[in-house]
Coordinates of C-alpha atoms in Angstrom, one line a residue:
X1 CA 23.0 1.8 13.4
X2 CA 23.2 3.0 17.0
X3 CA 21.7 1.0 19.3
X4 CA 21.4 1.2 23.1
X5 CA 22.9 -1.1 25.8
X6 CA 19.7 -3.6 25.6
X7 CA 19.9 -4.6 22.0
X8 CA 24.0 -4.4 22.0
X9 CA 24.2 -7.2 25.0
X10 CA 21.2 -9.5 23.2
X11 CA 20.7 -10.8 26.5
X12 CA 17.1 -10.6 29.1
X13 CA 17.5 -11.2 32.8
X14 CA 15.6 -14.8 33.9
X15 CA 15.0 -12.7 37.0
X16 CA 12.0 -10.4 37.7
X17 CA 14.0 -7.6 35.9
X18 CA 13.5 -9.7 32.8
X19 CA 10.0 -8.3 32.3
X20 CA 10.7 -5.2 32.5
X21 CA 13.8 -5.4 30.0
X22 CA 11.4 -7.1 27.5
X23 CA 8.7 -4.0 27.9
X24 CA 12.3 -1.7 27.3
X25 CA 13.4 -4.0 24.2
X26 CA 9.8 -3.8 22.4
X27 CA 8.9 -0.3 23.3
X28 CA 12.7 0.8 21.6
X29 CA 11.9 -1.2 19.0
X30 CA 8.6 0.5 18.0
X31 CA 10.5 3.8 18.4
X32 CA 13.0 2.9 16.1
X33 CA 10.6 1.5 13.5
X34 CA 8.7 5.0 14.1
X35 CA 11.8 7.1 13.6
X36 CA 13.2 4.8 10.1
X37 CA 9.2 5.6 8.8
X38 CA 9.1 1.5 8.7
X39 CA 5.6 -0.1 7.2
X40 CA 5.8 -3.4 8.9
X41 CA 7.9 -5.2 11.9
X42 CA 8.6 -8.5 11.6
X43 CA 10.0 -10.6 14.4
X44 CA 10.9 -14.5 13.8
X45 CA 12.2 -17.6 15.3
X46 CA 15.4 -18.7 12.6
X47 CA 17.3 -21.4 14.2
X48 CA 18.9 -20.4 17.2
X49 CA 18.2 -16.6 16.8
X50 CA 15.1 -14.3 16.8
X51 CA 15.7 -11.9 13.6
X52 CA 14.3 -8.6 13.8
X53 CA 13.4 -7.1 10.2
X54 CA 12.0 -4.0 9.2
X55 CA 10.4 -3.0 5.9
X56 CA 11.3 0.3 5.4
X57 CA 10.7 1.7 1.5
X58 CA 9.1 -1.7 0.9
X59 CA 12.2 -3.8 1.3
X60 CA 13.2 -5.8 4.9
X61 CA 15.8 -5.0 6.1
X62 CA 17.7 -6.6 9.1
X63 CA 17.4 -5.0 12.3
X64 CA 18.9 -6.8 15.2
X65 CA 19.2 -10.4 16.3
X66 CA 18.1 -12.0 20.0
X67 CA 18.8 -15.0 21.0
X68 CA 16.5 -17.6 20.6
X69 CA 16.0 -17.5 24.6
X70 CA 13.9 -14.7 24.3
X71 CA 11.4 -15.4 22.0
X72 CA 8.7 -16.6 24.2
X73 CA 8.8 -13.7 26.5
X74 CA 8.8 -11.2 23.8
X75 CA 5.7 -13.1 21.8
X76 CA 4.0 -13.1 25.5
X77 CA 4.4 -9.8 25.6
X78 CA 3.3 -8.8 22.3
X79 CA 0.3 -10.9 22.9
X80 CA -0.9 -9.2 26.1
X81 CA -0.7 -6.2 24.9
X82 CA -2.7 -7.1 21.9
X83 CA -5.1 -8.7 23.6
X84 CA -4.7 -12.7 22.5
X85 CA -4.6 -16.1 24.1
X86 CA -1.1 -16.2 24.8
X87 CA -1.6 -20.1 25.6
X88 CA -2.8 -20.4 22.2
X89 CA 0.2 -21.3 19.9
X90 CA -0.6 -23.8 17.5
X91 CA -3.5 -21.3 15.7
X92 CA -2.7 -17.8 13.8
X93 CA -4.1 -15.1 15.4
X94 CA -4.9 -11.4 15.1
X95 CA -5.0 -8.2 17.0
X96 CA -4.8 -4.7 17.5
X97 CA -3.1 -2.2 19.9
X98 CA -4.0 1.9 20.0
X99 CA -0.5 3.1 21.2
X100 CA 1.1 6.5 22.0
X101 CA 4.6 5.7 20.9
X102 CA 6.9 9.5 21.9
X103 CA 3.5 11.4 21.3
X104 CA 2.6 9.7 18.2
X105 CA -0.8 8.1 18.1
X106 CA -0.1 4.8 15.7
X107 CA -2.6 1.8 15.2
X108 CA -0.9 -1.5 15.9
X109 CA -2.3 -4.4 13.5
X110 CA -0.6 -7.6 15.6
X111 CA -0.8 -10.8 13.2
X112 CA 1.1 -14.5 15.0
X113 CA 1.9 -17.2 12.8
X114 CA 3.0 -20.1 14.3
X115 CA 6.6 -22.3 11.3
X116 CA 8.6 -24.9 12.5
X117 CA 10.7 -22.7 14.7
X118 CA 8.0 -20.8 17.0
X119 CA 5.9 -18.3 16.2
X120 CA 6.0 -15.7 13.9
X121 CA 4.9 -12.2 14.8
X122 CA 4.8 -9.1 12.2
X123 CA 3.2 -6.0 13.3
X124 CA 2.3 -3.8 10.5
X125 CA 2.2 -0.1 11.7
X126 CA -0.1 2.5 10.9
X127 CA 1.1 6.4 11.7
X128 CA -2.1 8.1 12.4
X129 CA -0.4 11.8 12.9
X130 CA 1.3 11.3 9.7
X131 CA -0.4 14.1 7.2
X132 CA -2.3 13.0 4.5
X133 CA -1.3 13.7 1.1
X134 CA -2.9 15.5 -1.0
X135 CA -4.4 15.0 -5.1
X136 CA -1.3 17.0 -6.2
X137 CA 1.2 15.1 -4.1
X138 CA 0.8 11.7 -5.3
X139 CA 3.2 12.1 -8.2
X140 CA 1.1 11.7 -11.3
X141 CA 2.4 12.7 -14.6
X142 CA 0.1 16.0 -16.3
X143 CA -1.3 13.8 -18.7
X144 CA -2.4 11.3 -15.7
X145 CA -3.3 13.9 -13.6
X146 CA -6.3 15.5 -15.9
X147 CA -7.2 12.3 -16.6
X148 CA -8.0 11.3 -13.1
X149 CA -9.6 14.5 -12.1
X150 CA -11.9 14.0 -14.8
X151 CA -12.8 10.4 -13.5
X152 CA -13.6 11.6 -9.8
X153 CA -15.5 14.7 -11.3
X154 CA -18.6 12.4 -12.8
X155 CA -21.6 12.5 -9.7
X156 CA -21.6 8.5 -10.1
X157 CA -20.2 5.8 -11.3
X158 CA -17.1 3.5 -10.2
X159 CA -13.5 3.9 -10.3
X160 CA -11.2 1.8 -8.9
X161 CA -7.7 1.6 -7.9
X162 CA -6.0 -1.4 -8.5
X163 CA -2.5 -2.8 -7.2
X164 CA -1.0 -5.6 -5.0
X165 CA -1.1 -4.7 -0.8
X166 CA 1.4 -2.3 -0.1
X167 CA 1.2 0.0 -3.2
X168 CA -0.1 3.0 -1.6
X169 CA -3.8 2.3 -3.1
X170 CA -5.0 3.5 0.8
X171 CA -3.4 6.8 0.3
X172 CA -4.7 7.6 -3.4
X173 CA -8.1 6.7 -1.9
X174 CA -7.8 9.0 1.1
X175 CA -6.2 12.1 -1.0
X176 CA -9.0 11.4 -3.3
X177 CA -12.0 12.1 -0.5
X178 CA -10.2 14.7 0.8
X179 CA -10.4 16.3 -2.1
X180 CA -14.1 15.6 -2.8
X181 CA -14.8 16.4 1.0
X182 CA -17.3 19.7 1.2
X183 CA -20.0 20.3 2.9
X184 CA -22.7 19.6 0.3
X185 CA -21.3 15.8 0.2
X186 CA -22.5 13.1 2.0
X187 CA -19.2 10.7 1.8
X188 CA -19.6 7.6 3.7
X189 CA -16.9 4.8 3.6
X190 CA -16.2 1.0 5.0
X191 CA -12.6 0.0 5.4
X192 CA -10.7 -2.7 7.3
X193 CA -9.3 -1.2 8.8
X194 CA -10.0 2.6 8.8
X195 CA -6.1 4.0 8.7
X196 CA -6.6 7.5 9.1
X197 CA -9.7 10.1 10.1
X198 CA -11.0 12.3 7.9
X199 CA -13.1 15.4 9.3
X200 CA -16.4 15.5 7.7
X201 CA -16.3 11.6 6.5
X202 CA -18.7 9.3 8.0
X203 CA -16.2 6.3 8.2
X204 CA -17.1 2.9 9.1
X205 CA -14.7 -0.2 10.2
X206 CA -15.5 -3.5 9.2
X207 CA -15.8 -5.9 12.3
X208 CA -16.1 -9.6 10.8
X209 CA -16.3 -11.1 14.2
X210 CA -19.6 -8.9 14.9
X211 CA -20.9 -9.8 11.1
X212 CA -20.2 -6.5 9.7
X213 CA -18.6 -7.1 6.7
X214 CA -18.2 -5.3 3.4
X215 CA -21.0 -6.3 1.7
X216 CA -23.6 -6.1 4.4
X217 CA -22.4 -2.3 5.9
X218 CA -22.5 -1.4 1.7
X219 CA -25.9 -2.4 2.0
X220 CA -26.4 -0.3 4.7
X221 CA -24.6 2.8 2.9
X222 CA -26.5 2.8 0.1
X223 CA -29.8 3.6 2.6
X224 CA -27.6 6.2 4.1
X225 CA -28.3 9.3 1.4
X226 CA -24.8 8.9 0.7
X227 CA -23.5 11.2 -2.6
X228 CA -19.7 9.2 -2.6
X229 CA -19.0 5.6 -1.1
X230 CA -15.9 3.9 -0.4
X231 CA -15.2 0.4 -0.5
X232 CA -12.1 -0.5 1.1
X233 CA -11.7 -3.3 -0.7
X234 CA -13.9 -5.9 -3.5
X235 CA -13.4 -9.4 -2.3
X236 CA -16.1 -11.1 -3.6
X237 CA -19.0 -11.2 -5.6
X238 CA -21.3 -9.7 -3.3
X239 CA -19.6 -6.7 -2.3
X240 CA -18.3 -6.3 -6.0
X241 CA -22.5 -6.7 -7.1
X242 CA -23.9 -4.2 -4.4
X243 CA -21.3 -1.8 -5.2
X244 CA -22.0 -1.9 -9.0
X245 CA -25.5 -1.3 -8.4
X246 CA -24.9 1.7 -6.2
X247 CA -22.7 3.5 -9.0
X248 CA -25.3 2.6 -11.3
X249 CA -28.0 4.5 -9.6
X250 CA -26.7 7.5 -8.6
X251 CA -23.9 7.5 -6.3
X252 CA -20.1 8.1 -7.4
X253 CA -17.9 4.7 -6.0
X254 CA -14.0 4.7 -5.1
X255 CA -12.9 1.2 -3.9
X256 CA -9.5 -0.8 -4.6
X257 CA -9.2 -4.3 -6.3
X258 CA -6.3 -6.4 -6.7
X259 CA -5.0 -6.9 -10.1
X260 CA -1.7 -6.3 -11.7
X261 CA -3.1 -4.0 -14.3
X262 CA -5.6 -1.1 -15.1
X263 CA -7.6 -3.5 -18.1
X264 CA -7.4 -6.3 -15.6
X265 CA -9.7 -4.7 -13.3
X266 CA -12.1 -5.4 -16.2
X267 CA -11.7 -8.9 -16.2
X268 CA -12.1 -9.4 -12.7
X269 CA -15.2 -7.7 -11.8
X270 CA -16.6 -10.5 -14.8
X271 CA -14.9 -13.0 -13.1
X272 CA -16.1 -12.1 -9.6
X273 CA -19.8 -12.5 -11.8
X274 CA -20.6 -9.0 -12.7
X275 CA -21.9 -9.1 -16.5
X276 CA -19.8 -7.5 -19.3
X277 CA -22.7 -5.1 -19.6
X278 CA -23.0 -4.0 -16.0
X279 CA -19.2 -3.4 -15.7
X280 CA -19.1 -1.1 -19.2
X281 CA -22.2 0.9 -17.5
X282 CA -20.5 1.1 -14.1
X283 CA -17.4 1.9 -14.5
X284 CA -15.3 5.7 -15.2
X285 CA -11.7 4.7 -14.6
X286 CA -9.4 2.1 -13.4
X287 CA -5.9 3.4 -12.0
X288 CA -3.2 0.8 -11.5
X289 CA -0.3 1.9 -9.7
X290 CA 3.0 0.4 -7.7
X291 CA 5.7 2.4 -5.4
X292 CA 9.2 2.5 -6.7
X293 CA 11.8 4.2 -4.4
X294 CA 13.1 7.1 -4.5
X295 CA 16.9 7.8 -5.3
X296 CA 18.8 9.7 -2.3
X297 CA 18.7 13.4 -2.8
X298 CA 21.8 13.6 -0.4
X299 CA 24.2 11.0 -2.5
X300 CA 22.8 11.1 -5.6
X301 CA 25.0 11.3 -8.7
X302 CA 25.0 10.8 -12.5
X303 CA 26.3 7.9 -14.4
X304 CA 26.6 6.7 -18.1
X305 CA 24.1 3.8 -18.4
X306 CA 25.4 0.7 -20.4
X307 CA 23.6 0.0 -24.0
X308 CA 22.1 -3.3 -22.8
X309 CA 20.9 -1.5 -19.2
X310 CA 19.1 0.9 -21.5
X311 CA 17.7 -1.7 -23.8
X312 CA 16.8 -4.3 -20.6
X313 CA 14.1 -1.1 -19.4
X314 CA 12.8 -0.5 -22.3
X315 CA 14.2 3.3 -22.3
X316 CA 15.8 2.8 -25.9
X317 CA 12.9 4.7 -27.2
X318 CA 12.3 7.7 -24.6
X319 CA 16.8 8.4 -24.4
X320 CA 18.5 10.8 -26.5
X321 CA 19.1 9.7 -29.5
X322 CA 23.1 10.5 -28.7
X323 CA 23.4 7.5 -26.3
X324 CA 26.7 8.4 -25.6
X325 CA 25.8 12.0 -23.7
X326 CA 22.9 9.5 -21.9
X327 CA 22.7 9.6 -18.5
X328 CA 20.7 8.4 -15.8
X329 CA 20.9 8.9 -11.9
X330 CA 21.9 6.4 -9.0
X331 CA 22.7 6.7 -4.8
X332 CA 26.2 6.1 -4.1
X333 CA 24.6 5.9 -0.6
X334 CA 25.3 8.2 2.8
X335 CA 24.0 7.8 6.4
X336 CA 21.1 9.7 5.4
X337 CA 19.9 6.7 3.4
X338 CA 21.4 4.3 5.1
X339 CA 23.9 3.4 2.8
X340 CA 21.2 1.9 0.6
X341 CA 21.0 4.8 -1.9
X342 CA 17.4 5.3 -1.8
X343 CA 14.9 7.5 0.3
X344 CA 11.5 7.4 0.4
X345 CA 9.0 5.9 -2.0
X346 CA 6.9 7.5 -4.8
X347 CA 4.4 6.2 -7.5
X348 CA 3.8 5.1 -10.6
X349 CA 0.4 5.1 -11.8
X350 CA -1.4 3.8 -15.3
X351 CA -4.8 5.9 -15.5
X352 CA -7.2 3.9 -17.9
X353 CA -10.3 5.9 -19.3
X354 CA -13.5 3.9 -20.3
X355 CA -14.7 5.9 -23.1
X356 CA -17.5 4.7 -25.4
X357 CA -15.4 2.8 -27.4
X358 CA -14.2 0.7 -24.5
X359 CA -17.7 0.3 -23.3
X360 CA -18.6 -1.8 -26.8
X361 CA -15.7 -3.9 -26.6
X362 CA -16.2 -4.9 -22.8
X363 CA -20.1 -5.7 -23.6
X364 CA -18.8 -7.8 -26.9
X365 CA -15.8 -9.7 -24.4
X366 CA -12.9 -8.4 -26.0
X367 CA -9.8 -9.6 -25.1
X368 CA -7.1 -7.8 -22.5
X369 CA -5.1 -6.7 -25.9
X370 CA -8.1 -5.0 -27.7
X371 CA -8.8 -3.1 -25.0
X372 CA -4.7 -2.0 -24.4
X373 CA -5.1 -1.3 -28.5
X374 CA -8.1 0.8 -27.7
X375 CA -6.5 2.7 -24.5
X376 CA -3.4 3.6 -26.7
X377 CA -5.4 5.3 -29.1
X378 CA -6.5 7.7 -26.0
X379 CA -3.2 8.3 -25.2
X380 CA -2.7 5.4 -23.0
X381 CA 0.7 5.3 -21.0
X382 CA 1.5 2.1 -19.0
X383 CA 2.9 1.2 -15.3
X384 CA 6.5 0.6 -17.3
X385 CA 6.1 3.9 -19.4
X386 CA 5.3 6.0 -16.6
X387 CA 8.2 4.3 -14.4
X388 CA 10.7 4.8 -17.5
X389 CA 9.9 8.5 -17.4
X390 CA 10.6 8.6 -13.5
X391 CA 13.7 7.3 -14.5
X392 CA 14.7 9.6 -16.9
X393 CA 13.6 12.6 -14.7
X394 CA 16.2 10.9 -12.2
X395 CA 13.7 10.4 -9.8
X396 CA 14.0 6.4 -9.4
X397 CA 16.5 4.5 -10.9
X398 CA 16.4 1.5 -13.3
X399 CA 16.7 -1.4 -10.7
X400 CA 13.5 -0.1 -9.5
X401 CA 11.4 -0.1 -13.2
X402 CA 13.1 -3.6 -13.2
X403 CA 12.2 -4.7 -9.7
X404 CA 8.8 -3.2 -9.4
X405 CA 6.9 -2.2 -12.7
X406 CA 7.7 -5.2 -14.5
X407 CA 6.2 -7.8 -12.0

């Protein structure tokens, strides 16, 4: 990677230039991050160095190094910026910067956390000129695809999109209102924070510090004449119990919940003290879903997969049966990938249907497995299954099912 004369000499001024070289080193580095389409910065006292990571694709990867010098004034910076106590280093903290970074208008979230060696500062970056995607651009298979424009098609009732942070549950959210978004809607939403605008959408931002949290603006929603909600997020009980009672009288419900699967959504709205009947009333559809990257269109070339790679992800049953004409795809790597292979993330989604059947055993407290046995019977396909058949389009590779669809 190219970099310019600041980052290549590691080394700040102590005299009054020094300010001014630190506003150079963190303004290049939200450039970069920008220009490499990176999620997240992450900037961190290790030893005798400040390491500079990006995660770009969902992976860190290493950036530059500072001395260890430097770290106070670039924290202090970051801080001011940001609005926090930059005397303050023994506490986390939180904050938020509205930038114009080369005519881009991005949403800094600024978290500090102080380990052994300093403090640690990670910046996770939201693009707000990036284009939202649309229903037919999130990469779901035909089969997933009905299915989930059936679910958003009922005038009420709760679906859900499940996944851990970083899975791209924002963006299905977003593509879905867009979608929904006409005139003869009234589409509110609460989020934390609100990531990108949509025209028409009535969207609210939770402000904690103010008392305006999930569960008290979805009380306010509800008394809004609202025809779709969205819940950025169920937490707890509270928000999960208002918004069960607003799909259940009227009013169609997107929000996200963190589980690893689509029949684990179930059992946490019980856990979170929703009753087995409320939930089976409640709720369309679950979709569960993770981001696996994408293999370099540049460098990308066939290869003969071994037996036991084949076996190991659970392909043995969707390859030709003539194993030895099998092939799958991989990146060599090129500079347009960075010599990693891969470019760009897509999804893999399991869509889960609660049909009547369901309902019954969800009221009766059957088990995760009954339910999966009952889902199959609807033509079911899994986070794996849908990730092996990315694979074998040679859109992904098989490090990725193994990395990210079996966790």
């Amino acid at each position: 990677m190219k970099l310019d004369n600041l980052f290549q000499q590691n080394v700040f001024s102590n005299d009054s230039s020094g300010a001014v070289q630190v506003i150079n080193f963190i303004n290049h580095l939200l450039e970069q991050a920008l220009l490499q389409n990176a999620s997240d910065i992450h900037i961190e006292p290790v030893e005798e160095l400040t390491r500079v990571r990006l995660r770009i694709d969902g992976l860190l990867q290493k950036f530059v190094e500072v001395p260890r010098s430097n770290h106070n004034a670039i924290v202090s910076r970051i801080k001011i910026i940001s609005g926090l106590d930059i005397a303050e280093k023994r506490l986390p903290q939180d904050g938020r910067i509205e930038a114009d970074v080369n005519g881009r208008k991005v949403d800094l979230r600024i978290s500090t956390l102080p380990v052994i060696d300093g403090e640690k500062v990670v910046i996770r970056i939201l693009d707000k000129g990036k284009q939202l995607k649309n229903l037919a651009g999130l990469s779901f298979s035909s089969v997933n695809f009905v299915r989930y424009k059936e679910l958003i098609s009922y005038p009420h009732g709760m679906v859900l999109i499940t996944g851990p942070t970083g899975s791209g549950k924002s963006t299905t959210l977003y593509a879905t209102l867009e979608y929904l978004n006409d005139e003869s809607q009234n589409i509110i939403t609460i989020e934390d924070p609100v990531e990108f605008k949509i025209k028409g959408v009535n969207q609210i931002s939770v402000n904690n510090k103010a008392g305006l949290t999930f569960a008290k603006g979805l009380r306010s929603i509800v008394r809004q004449d609202p025809n779709i909600i969205m819940v950025g997020e169920i937490r707890d009980g509270e928000t999960a119990r208002i918004a069960v009672q607003a799909a259940l009288t009227g009013h169609l419900v997107f929000s996200t919940i963190h589980t690893n699967t689509a029949i684990g959504a179930i059992t946490r709205l019980i856990d979170l003290g929703i009753e087995p009947f409320l939930v089976a009333a409640a709720l369309r559809g679950v979709v569960a879903q993770r981001l696996v990257r994408t293999i370099c269109v540049n460098c990308k070339e066939q290869y003969a997969p071994t037996n036991t790679e084949i076996s190991s992800a659970g392909l043995s049953a969707l390859a030709s049966s003539d194993l030895d004409k099998f092939s799958l795809c991989k990146g060599a790597g090129c500079e347009n990938c960075n010599h990693s292979g891969y470019k760009g993330r897509v999804a893999v989604q399991e869509v889960l249907a609660i049909n009547d059947n369901m309902k019954s055993l969800i009221i009766s407290g059957a088990s995760e497995r009954a339910l999966l046995d009952e889902a199959r019977t609807n033509n079911f396909t899994t986070l794996i299954e849908d990730c092996a058949q990315k694979v074998l389009q040679g859109v992904t590779s098989v490090e990725e099912l193994l990395r990210v669809a079996y966790c």
